[in-house]
Phi, psi and omega in degrees: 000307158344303194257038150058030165225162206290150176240100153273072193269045190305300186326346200246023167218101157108015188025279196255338176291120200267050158329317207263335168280339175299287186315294161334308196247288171010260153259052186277327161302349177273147157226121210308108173231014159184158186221123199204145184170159144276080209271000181242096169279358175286309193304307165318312203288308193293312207309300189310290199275011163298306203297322180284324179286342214037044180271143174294166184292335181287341211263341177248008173247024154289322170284337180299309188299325199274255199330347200085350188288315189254153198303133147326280182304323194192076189256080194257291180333300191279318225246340144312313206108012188289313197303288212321283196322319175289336198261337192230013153275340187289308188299333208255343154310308194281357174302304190243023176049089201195154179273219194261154187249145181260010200286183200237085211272139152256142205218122180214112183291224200233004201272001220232330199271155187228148186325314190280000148318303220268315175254005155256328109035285189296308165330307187265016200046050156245195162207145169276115182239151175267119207252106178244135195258094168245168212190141180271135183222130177029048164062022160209162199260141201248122176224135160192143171226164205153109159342165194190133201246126181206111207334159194270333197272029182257146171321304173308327196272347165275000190252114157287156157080218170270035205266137197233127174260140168212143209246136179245152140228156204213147153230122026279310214320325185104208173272148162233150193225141188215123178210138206186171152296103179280017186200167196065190178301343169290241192009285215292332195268344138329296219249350135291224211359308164334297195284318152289344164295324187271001194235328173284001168278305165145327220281093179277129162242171175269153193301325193237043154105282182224203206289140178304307219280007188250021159298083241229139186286184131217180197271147190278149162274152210276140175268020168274343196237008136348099197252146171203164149284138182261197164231097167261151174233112177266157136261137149251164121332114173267104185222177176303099188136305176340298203284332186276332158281346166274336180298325205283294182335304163349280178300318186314327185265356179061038163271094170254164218292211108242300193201167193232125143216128208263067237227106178270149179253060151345292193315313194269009193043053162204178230206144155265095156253126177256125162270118154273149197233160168252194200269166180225199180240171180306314182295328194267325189301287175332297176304308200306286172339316197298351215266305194285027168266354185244053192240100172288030139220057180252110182276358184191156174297119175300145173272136153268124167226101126017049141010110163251125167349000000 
């Protein structure tokens, strides 16, 4: 902006999808008040094809590295939630006219989740997707990204493969939907090309729609008073006790139950127990939680998953 000349970067939100020029030129007269989607398509791509293949998460996302969707060497960035997270600090400057948020995001990847994740799940008619969101809540901005368990008849929940969905709500326009390929050599070779057209065009705009000084920082909204249903999954010791002691632990934190489902492993002596939850908050979620890491017949740490709202 300075030197008066363009910074184009369509390629780094959405692969093949031109979001950031939609928001930029588009819709620049709306104002924007939340943004959700599905911005990582390696991360789609493993979720989708655990669930069709019934394959483990390593074994597809070794097929993800063979195709080309995931880093060969080291796809730690996509498979936390860090690629997501960079991608919806970017959407919610040009959303919302802001500079970049420094904020202290919650952020939880794919790497925790496992098939039998994927098929009790399936089991309860949802699907898992990685979501990342932002949003104005009382004049502070809420970024998070982090799995999501989401009824199977929604839009979001149908879009597979390496495929990236981005969802606006705005006024006037209303909702708007953007959907494409997020990952591989096409898209990314779209959306750079895009981007030397416009700049061989001549027409210098500001990088992030409009002037850094009229770009204004804001406050975060605290991720402790976050609310969801959860999904939780013990491994346990199938023994006597087990169950009542993660329900009491529960109440203490004032998370009550929706439903139990219970799967004993005889052979292995030990139980798959899943909890759907009604909603609570992060902090109750958190608190609750830290205790069964020192629970010797707690056999793991629970996996959570996020209910979306």
């Amino acid at each position: 902006e300075k030197n008066n000349v363009n910074l184009e970067f369509e390629a780094s939100v959405g692969g093949g999808i031109p979001i950031l020029r939609t928001i930029k030129e588009g819709l620049a007269t709306n104002k924007i008040s939340k943004v959700y989607g599905i911005l990582n398509g390696t991360c789609n791509y493993i979720l989708s094809r655990m669930e069709s293949t019934k394959d483990s998460f390593s074994n597809v996302l070794k097929k993800a590295q063979l195709l080309g969707y995931a880093e060969p060497r080291d796809p730690k960035f996509d498979l936390n939630g860090q690629d997501t997270l960079s991608k919806v600090r970017i959407l919610s400057a040009l959303s919302f006219n802001k500079k970049i948020s420094k904020n202290n995001c919650l952020m939880d990847g794919i790497e925790n989740i496992e098939l039998e994740d994927i098929e009790m799940a399936n089991k309860l008619n949802f699907r898992i997707k990685l979501l990342g969101i932002t949003e104005v809540i009382n004049n502070k901005l809420f970024e998070r990204v982090h799995p999501c368990l989401i009824k199977k008849d929604t839009y979001i929940a149908n879009i597979n493969g390496v495929m990236n969905a981005v969802i606006l709500d705005g006024k006037p326009v209303g909702q708007s939907v953007m959907q494409g390929e997020g990952a591989g050599p096409g898209p990314t070779s779209s959306a750079l090309m895009s981007d030397l057209l416009s700049i061989l065009r001549g027409n210098i705009k500001y990088p992030f729609g409009i002037s850094f000084s009229k770009r204004k920082s804001i406050k975060p909204f605290s991720n402790d008073k976050y609310t969801n249903s959860l999904y939780l999954r013990f491994e346990v010791k199938d023994k006597q006790g087990v169950l009542s002691l993660i329900t009491n632990r529960l109440a203490k934190y004032k998370i009550s139950v929706k439903r139990i489902i219970q799967t004993p492993d005889k052979k292995n002596k030990k139980a798959t127990i899943v909890i759907i939850t009604h909603k609570t908050t992060e902090i109750n979620a958190k608190n609750c939680l830290s205790v069964f890491r020192k629970n010797k017949n707690i056999l793991k740490f629970p996996t959570l998953i996020r209910l979306y709202n």
